[in-house]
Amino acid sequence: MINSRHKFNKIAKDEAEKSKYPPPFSLRLTYEERARLDAERGDQSLGGYIRERLFGDDAAPRKKRGNSPVQDKEALGRVMGALGQSRLSANLNQLAKAVNTGSLPVTPETEAELIEACREVSEIRDALMRALGKMPGGAP
């Protein structure tokens, strides 16, 4: 039992030594110092702001992650508003229940309403895909 523990510790240590980055540096600040940094940094991350202040133009650039896949926030807002105003989920649930119980009468009016509902859902999907920067009908 002791041998396997030592082997595990050795493997774990070898993996830890392969780290690409040095260990993080911790800095204690007073509340006032932290508030000042937060006020001065604006929209920039605290770490990025500190690196910029310390190293200026010599600061190594960091990989930027996209915070949001949303390309068009206004379009996304319209889609979310449309979804919020619709009773789409409740109506679909009622339709599914009626189909499962066999109580949905299929009249020409019902069929027309279902086709219109499908068209509206498709429009909402297309608008959402555009807001996310994807082309409707294209590959994700």
Coordinates of N, CA, C and O in Angstrom, one line a residue:
M1 N 0.8 -1.2 0.0 CA 0.0 0.0 0.0 C 0.9 1.3 0.0 O 0.6 2.2 -0.7
I2 N 1.9 1.3 0.7 CA 2.8 2.4 0.8 C 3.5 2.7 -0.5 O 3.6 3.8 -0.9
N3 N 3.9 1.6 -1.2 CA 4.5 1.8 -2.5 C 3.7 2.5 -3.5 O 4.1 3.4 -4.2
S4 N 2.4 2.2 -3.6 CA 1.5 2.8 -4.5 C 1.3 4.3 -4.2 O 1.2 5.1 -5.1
R5 N 1.3 4.6 -2.9 CA 1.2 6.0 -2.5 C 2.4 6.8 -3.0 O 2.3 7.9 -3.5
H6 N 3.6 6.2 -2.8 CA 4.8 6.9 -3.2 C 4.8 7.1 -4.7 O 5.3 8.1 -5.2
K7 N 4.4 6.1 -5.5 CA 4.3 6.2 -6.9 C 3.4 7.3 -7.3 O 3.7 8.0 -8.2
F8 N 2.2 7.4 -6.7 CA 1.3 8.4 -7.0 C 1.9 9.8 -6.7 O 1.7 10.7 -7.5
N9 N 2.5 9.9 -5.6 CA 3.1 11.2 -5.3 C 4.2 11.6 -6.3 O 4.3 12.8 -6.7
K10 N 5.0 10.6 -6.8 CA 6.0 10.9 -7.8 C 5.4 11.3 -9.1 O 5.8 12.3 -9.7
I11 N 4.3 10.6 -9.5 CA 3.6 11.0 -10.7 C 3.0 12.4 -10.6 O 3.1 13.2 -11.5
A12 N 2.4 12.7 -9.5 CA 1.7 14.0 -9.3 C 2.8 15.1 -9.3 O 2.6 16.1 -9.9
K13 N 3.9 14.8 -8.7 CA 5.0 15.8 -8.7 C 5.5 16.1 -10.1 O 5.8 17.2 -10.5
D14 N 5.7 15.0 -10.9 CA 6.2 15.1 -12.2 C 5.3 16.0 -13.1 O 5.7 16.8 -13.9
E15 N 3.9 15.7 -12.9 CA 3.0 16.5 -13.7 C 3.0 18.0 -13.2 O 2.8 18.9 -14.1
A16 N 3.1 18.2 -12.0 CA 3.2 19.6 -11.5 C 4.4 20.4 -12.0 O 4.3 21.6 -12.3
E17 N 5.5 19.7 -12.2 CA 6.7 20.3 -12.7 C 6.6 20.7 -14.2 O 7.3 21.5 -14.7
K18 N 5.6 20.1 -14.9 CA 5.4 20.4 -16.3 C 4.6 21.7 -16.5 O 4.3 22.1 -17.7
S19 N 4.2 22.4 -15.5 CA 3.4 23.6 -15.7 C 4.0 24.6 -16.6 O 5.2 24.9 -16.6
K20 N 3.2 25.2 -17.5 CA 3.7 26.2 -18.4 C 3.9 27.6 -17.8 O 4.7 28.4 -18.3
Y21 N 3.3 27.8 -16.7 CA 3.3 29.1 -16.0 C 3.9 29.1 -14.6 O 3.7 28.1 -14.0
P22 N 4.5 30.1 -14.2 CA 5.0 30.1 -12.8 C 3.8 30.2 -11.9 O 2.7 30.6 -12.3
P23 N 4.0 29.9 -10.6 CA 2.9 29.9 -9.7 C 2.4 31.4 -9.5 O 3.2 32.3 -9.7
P24 N 1.2 31.6 -9.2 CA 0.7 32.9 -9.1 C 1.3 33.7 -7.9 O 1.8 33.0 -6.9
F25 N 1.3 35.0 -8.0 CA 1.9 35.8 -6.9 C 0.7 36.5 -6.2 O -0.2 37.0 -6.8
S26 N 0.7 36.4 -4.9 CA -0.3 37.0 -4.1 C 0.1 38.3 -3.4 O 1.3 38.4 -3.0
L27 N -0.8 39.2 -3.4 CA -0.4 40.6 -2.9 C -1.6 41.0 -2.0 O -2.7 41.0 -2.4
R28 N -1.2 41.3 -0.7 CA -2.3 41.8 0.2 C -2.4 43.3 0.1 O -1.4 44.0 0.1
L29 N -3.6 43.8 0.0 CA -3.9 45.2 -0.1 C -4.8 45.6 1.0 O -5.6 44.8 1.5
T30 N -4.8 46.9 1.4 CA -5.8 47.4 2.3 C -7.0 47.6 1.5 O -7.0 47.6 0.3
Y31 N -8.1 47.8 2.2 CA -9.4 48.1 1.5 C -9.3 49.4 0.7 O -9.8 49.4 -0.4
E32 N -8.6 50.3 1.2 CA -8.4 51.6 0.5 C -7.6 51.4 -0.8 O -7.9 51.9 -1.8
E33 N -6.5 50.6 -0.7 CA -5.7 50.4 -1.8 C -6.5 49.6 -2.9 O -6.4 49.9 -4.1
R34 N -7.2 48.6 -2.5 CA -8.0 47.8 -3.5 C -9.1 48.7 -4.1 O -9.3 48.6 -5.3
A35 N -9.7 49.6 -3.3 CA -10.8 50.4 -3.9 C -10.1 51.4 -4.9 O -10.7 51.7 -5.9
R36 N -8.9 51.9 -4.6 CA -8.3 52.8 -5.5 C -8.0 52.1 -6.8 O -8.2 52.6 -7.9
L37 N -7.4 50.8 -6.7 CA -7.1 50.1 -7.9 C -8.4 49.8 -8.7 O -8.4 49.9 -10.0
D38 N -9.5 49.4 -8.0 CA -10.7 49.1 -8.7 C -11.2 50.4 -9.5 O -11.8 50.3 -10.6
A39 N -11.1 51.5 -8.8 CA -11.6 52.8 -9.5 C -10.7 53.1 -10.7 O -11.2 53.6 -11.7
E40 N -9.4 52.9 -10.6 CA -8.5 53.3 -11.7 C -8.5 52.4 -12.8 O -8.2 52.8 -14.0
R41 N -8.8 51.1 -12.6 CA -8.7 50.1 -13.7 C -9.8 50.2 -14.7 O -9.7 49.7 -15.8
G42 N -11.0 50.8 -14.3 CA -12.1 50.9 -15.3 C -12.6 49.5 -15.7 O -12.9 48.7 -14.8
D43 N -12.7 49.3 -17.0 CA -13.3 48.0 -17.4 C -12.2 46.9 -17.5 O -12.5 45.8 -17.8
Q44 N -10.9 47.3 -17.3 CA -9.8 46.4 -17.5 C -9.8 45.4 -16.3 O -10.2 45.8 -15.2
S45 N -9.3 44.2 -16.5 CA -9.2 43.3 -15.4 C -8.1 43.8 -14.4 O -7.2 44.5 -14.8
L46 N -8.3 43.4 -13.1 CA -7.4 43.9 -12.1 C -6.0 43.5 -12.4 O -5.0 44.2 -12.3
G47 N -5.8 42.2 -12.8 CA -4.5 41.7 -13.1 C -3.8 42.4 -14.3 O -2.6 42.7 -14.3
G48 N -4.6 42.6 -15.3 CA -4.1 43.3 -16.5 C -3.7 44.7 -16.2 O -2.7 45.2 -16.7
Y49 N -4.5 45.4 -15.3 CA -4.2 46.7 -14.9 C -2.9 46.8 -14.2 O -2.0 47.6 -14.4
I50 N -2.7 45.9 -13.2 CA -1.5 45.9 -12.4 C -0.3 45.6 -13.3 O 0.8 46.2 -13.2
R51 N -0.4 44.6 -14.2 CA 0.7 44.3 -15.1 C 1.0 45.5 -16.0 O 2.2 45.8 -16.2
E52 N 0.0 46.2 -16.5 CA 0.3 47.4 -17.3 C 1.0 48.5 -16.5 O 1.9 49.1 -17.0
R53 N 0.5 48.7 -15.3 CA 1.2 49.7 -14.4 C 2.6 49.3 -14.1 O 3.5 50.2 -14.0
L54 N 2.9 48.0 -13.9 CA 4.2 47.6 -13.5 C 5.2 47.6 -14.7 O 6.3 48.0 -14.6
F55 N 4.7 47.1 -15.8 CA 5.6 46.8 -16.9 C 5.4 47.7 -18.1 O 6.2 47.7 -19.1
G56 N 4.3 48.5 -18.1 CA 4.0 49.4 -19.2 C 3.9 48.7 -20.6 O 3.3 47.7 -20.7
D57 N 4.6 49.2 -21.6 CA 4.6 48.6 -22.9 C 5.3 47.2 -22.9 O 5.1 46.5 -23.9
D58 N 6.1 46.9 -21.9 CA 6.9 45.7 -21.9 C 6.0 44.5 -21.4 O 6.5 43.4 -21.3
A59 N 4.8 44.8 -20.9 CA 3.9 43.7 -20.4 C 3.6 42.7 -21.5 O 3.2 43.1 -22.6
A60 N 3.8 41.4 -21.2 CA 3.5 40.4 -22.2 C 2.0 40.4 -22.5 O 1.2 40.4 -21.6
P61 N 1.6 40.3 -23.8 CA 0.2 40.3 -24.1 C -0.4 38.9 -23.6 O 0.2 37.9 -23.6
R62 N -1.7 39.0 -23.2 CA -2.4 37.8 -22.8 C -3.4 37.4 -23.9 O -3.9 38.2 -24.6
K63 N -3.7 36.1 -23.9 CA -4.7 35.6 -24.8 C -6.1 36.2 -24.3 O -6.4 36.2 -23.1
K64 N -6.8 36.7 -25.3 CA -8.1 37.3 -24.9 C -9.2 36.3 -25.2 O -9.3 35.8 -26.3
R65 N -10.0 36.1 -24.2 CA -11.1 35.2 -24.4 C -12.3 36.1 -24.7 O -12.5 37.2 -24.1
G66 N -13.1 35.6 -25.6 CA -14.4 36.3 -25.8 C -15.3 36.1 -24.7 O -15.6 35.0 -24.3
N67 N -15.7 37.2 -24.0 CA -16.6 37.1 -22.9 C -18.0 36.6 -23.3 O -18.7 36.0 -22.5
S68 N -18.4 36.9 -24.5 CA -19.7 36.5 -25.0 C -19.7 36.2 -26.4 O -19.0 36.9 -27.2
P69 N -20.4 35.1 -26.8 CA -20.4 34.8 -28.2 C -21.4 35.7 -29.0 O -21.6 35.6 -30.2
V70 N -22.1 36.6 -28.3 CA -23.1 37.5 -28.9 C -22.4 38.5 -29.8 O -21.6 39.3 -29.3
Q71 N -22.8 38.5 -31.0 CA -22.3 39.5 -32.0 C -23.2 40.7 -32.0 O -22.7 41.8 -32.2
D72 N -24.5 40.6 -31.9 CA -25.4 41.7 -32.0 C -26.3 41.7 -30.7 O -27.3 41.0 -30.7
K73 N -26.0 42.4 -29.7 CA -26.7 42.4 -28.5 C -28.1 43.0 -28.7 O -29.1 42.6 -28.0
E74 N -28.3 43.9 -29.6 CA -29.6 44.5 -29.8 C -30.6 43.4 -30.4 O -31.7 43.3 -30.0
A75 N -30.0 42.6 -31.3 CA -30.9 41.6 -31.9 C -31.2 40.5 -30.9 O -32.3 40.0 -30.8
L76 N -30.2 40.2 -30.0 CA -30.5 39.2 -29.0 C -31.5 39.8 -28.0 O -32.4 39.0 -27.6
G77 N -31.5 41.0 -27.7 CA -32.5 41.6 -26.9 C -33.9 41.5 -27.5 O -34.9 41.2 -26.8
R78 N -34.0 41.7 -28.8 CA -35.3 41.6 -29.5 C -35.8 40.2 -29.4 O -37.0 39.9 -29.1
V79 N -34.9 39.2 -29.6 CA -35.3 37.8 -29.5 C -35.7 37.4 -28.1 O -36.8 36.8 -27.9
M80 N -35.0 37.9 -27.1 CA -35.4 37.5 -25.8 C -36.7 38.2 -25.4 O -37.5 37.6 -24.7
G81 N -36.9 39.4 -25.9 CA -38.2 40.1 -25.6 C -39.4 39.3 -26.3 O -40.4 39.1 -25.7
A82 N -39.1 38.9 -27.5 CA -40.2 38.1 -28.2 C -40.5 36.8 -27.5 O -41.6 36.4 -27.3
L83 N -39.4 36.1 -27.0 CA -39.6 34.9 -26.3 C -40.4 35.2 -24.9 O -41.2 34.4 -24.5
G84 N -40.0 36.3 -24.3 CA -40.7 36.6 -23.0 C -42.2 36.9 -23.2 O -43.0 36.6 -22.3
Q85 N -42.5 37.6 -24.3 CA -43.9 37.9 -24.5 C -44.7 36.7 -25.0 O -46.0 36.7 -24.9
S86 N -44.1 35.8 -25.6 CA -44.8 34.6 -26.2 C -45.2 33.7 -25.1 O -44.5 33.6 -24.0
R87 N -46.2 32.9 -25.3 CA -46.5 31.8 -24.4 C -46.1 30.5 -25.1 O -46.8 29.5 -25.0
L88 N -45.0 30.5 -25.8 CA -44.6 29.4 -26.7 C -44.5 28.1 -25.9 O -45.0 27.1 -26.3
S89 N -43.7 28.2 -24.8 CA -43.5 26.9 -24.1 C -44.8 26.3 -23.5 O -45.0 25.1 -23.6
A90 N -45.6 27.2 -23.0 CA -46.9 26.7 -22.4 C -47.8 26.1 -23.5 O -48.4 25.0 -23.4
N91 N -47.8 26.8 -24.6 CA -48.6 26.3 -25.8 C -48.1 25.0 -26.3 O -48.9 24.1 -26.7
L92 N -46.8 24.9 -26.5 CA -46.2 23.7 -27.0 C -46.5 22.5 -26.0 O -46.8 21.4 -26.4
N93 N -46.5 22.8 -24.7 CA -46.8 21.8 -23.7 C -48.2 21.3 -23.9 O -48.5 20.1 -23.8
Q94 N -49.1 22.3 -24.0 CA -50.5 21.9 -24.2 C -50.8 21.1 -25.5 O -51.6 20.1 -25.5
L95 N -50.1 21.5 -26.5 CA -50.2 20.7 -27.8 C -49.7 19.3 -27.6 O -50.3 18.3 -28.1
A96 N -48.6 19.2 -27.0 CA -48.0 17.8 -26.8 C -48.9 17.0 -25.9 O -49.1 15.8 -26.2
K97 N -49.5 17.6 -24.9 CA -50.5 16.8 -24.0 C -51.7 16.4 -24.8 O -52.1 15.2 -24.7
A98 N -52.2 17.3 -25.7 CA -53.4 17.0 -26.5 C -53.1 15.8 -27.5 O -53.9 15.0 -27.7
V99 N -51.9 15.9 -28.1 CA -51.5 14.8 -29.0 C -51.4 13.5 -28.3 O -51.8 12.5 -28.8
N100 N -50.7 13.5 -27.1 CA -50.5 12.3 -26.3 C -51.9 11.7 -25.9 O -52.0 10.4 -25.8
T101 N -52.9 12.5 -25.6 CA -54.2 12.0 -25.1 C -55.1 11.7 -26.3 O -56.2 11.1 -26.1
G102 N -54.7 12.1 -27.5 CA -55.5 11.9 -28.7 C -56.7 12.8 -28.8 O -57.7 12.6 -29.5
S103 N -56.7 13.9 -28.1 CA -57.8 14.9 -28.0 C -57.6 16.1 -28.9 O -58.4 17.0 -28.9
L104 N -56.5 16.1 -29.8 CA -56.3 17.2 -30.7 C -57.0 17.0 -32.0 O -56.7 16.2 -32.8
P105 N -58.1 17.8 -32.2 CA -58.8 17.7 -33.5 C -58.0 18.4 -34.6 O -57.6 19.5 -34.4
V106 N -57.7 17.7 -35.6 CA -56.9 18.2 -36.7 C -57.9 18.8 -37.8 O -58.4 18.1 -38.6
T107 N -58.1 20.1 -37.6 CA -59.0 20.8 -38.6 C -58.1 21.6 -39.5 O -56.9 21.9 -39.1
P108 N -58.6 22.2 -40.6 CA -57.7 23.0 -41.4 C -57.2 24.3 -40.6 O -56.1 24.7 -40.8
E109 N -58.0 24.8 -39.7 CA -57.6 25.9 -38.9 C -56.5 25.5 -37.9 O -55.5 26.3 -37.8
T110 N -56.6 24.4 -37.3 CA -55.5 23.9 -36.4 C -54.2 23.7 -37.2 O -53.2 24.1 -36.7
E111 N -54.4 23.1 -38.4 CA -53.2 22.9 -39.2 C -52.5 24.2 -39.6 O -51.3 24.3 -39.5
A112 N -53.3 25.2 -40.0 CA -52.8 26.5 -40.3 C -52.1 27.2 -39.1 O -51.0 27.8 -39.3
E113 N -52.7 27.1 -38.0 CA -52.1 27.6 -36.8 C -50.8 27.0 -36.4 O -49.8 27.6 -36.0
L114 N -50.7 25.6 -36.6 CA -49.5 24.9 -36.3 C -48.4 25.3 -37.3 O -47.2 25.5 -36.9
I115 N -48.7 25.5 -38.5 CA -47.8 25.9 -39.6 C -47.3 27.3 -39.2 O -46.1 27.6 -39.3
E116 N -48.2 28.2 -38.8 CA -47.8 29.6 -38.5 C -46.9 29.6 -37.2 O -45.9 30.3 -37.2
A117 N -47.2 28.7 -36.3 CA -46.4 28.6 -35.1 C -45.0 28.1 -35.4 O -43.9 28.6 -34.9
C118 N -44.9 27.2 -36.3 CA -43.6 26.6 -36.7 C -42.8 27.7 -37.5 O -41.6 27.9 -37.3
R119 N -43.5 28.5 -38.3 CA -42.8 29.6 -39.0 C -42.2 30.6 -38.0 O -41.1 31.1 -38.1
E120 N -43.0 31.0 -37.0 CA -42.6 31.9 -35.9 C -41.4 31.4 -35.1 O -40.5 32.1 -34.8
V121 N -41.4 30.1 -34.8 CA -40.3 29.5 -34.1 C -39.1 29.6 -34.9 O -38.0 29.9 -34.5
S122 N -39.2 29.3 -36.2 CA -38.1 29.3 -37.1 C -37.5 30.8 -37.2 O -36.3 30.9 -37.3
E123 N -38.4 31.8 -37.3 CA -37.9 33.2 -37.3 C -37.1 33.5 -36.0 O -36.1 34.2 -36.1
I124 N -37.6 33.1 -34.9 CA -37.0 33.3 -33.6 C -35.6 32.7 -33.6 O -34.6 33.2 -33.2
R125 N -35.6 31.4 -34.1 CA -34.3 30.7 -34.1 C -33.3 31.4 -35.0 O -32.1 31.6 -34.7
D126 N -33.7 31.9 -36.2 CA -32.9 32.6 -37.1 C -32.3 33.9 -36.5 O -31.1 34.2 -36.6
A127 N -33.2 34.6 -35.8 CA -32.8 35.9 -35.2 C -31.8 35.6 -34.1 O -30.8 36.3 -33.9
L128 N -32.0 34.5 -33.4 CA -31.1 34.1 -32.3 C -29.7 33.7 -32.9 O -28.7 34.1 -32.4
M129 N -29.7 33.0 -33.9 CA -28.5 32.5 -34.6 C -27.7 33.8 -35.1 O -26.5 33.8 -35.0
R130 N -28.4 34.7 -35.7 CA -27.7 35.9 -36.2 C -27.1 36.7 -35.0 O -26.0 37.2 -35.1
A131 N -27.9 36.8 -33.9 CA -27.4 37.5 -32.7 C -26.1 36.8 -32.2 O -25.2 37.5 -31.6
L132 N -26.0 35.5 -32.3 CA -24.8 34.8 -31.9 C -23.7 34.7 -32.9 O -22.7 34.1 -32.7
G133 N -23.9 35.4 -34.1 CA -22.9 35.4 -35.1 C -22.9 34.2 -36.0 O -21.9 34.0 -36.6
K134 N -23.9 33.4 -36.0 CA -24.0 32.2 -36.8 C -25.0 32.5 -37.9 O -25.9 33.3 -37.8
M135 N -24.8 31.8 -39.0 CA -25.7 32.0 -40.2 C -26.8 31.0 -40.1 O -26.5 29.8 -39.9
P136 N -28.1 31.4 -40.1 CA -29.2 30.5 -40.1 C -29.1 29.5 -41.2 O -28.8 29.9 -42.4
G137 N -29.3 28.2 -40.9 CA -29.2 27.2 -41.9 C -27.8 26.7 -42.2 O -27.6 25.7 -42.9
G138 N -26.8 27.4 -41.7 CA -25.4 27.0 -42.0 C -24.9 26.1 -40.9 O -25.6 25.8 -40.0
A139 N -23.6 25.7 -41.1 CA -23.0 24.8 -40.1 C -22.7 25.6 -38.8 O -22.3 26.8 -38.9
P140 N -22.8 25.0 -37.7 CA -22.6 25.8 -36.4 C -21.1 26.1 -36.3 O -20.3 25.5 -36.8

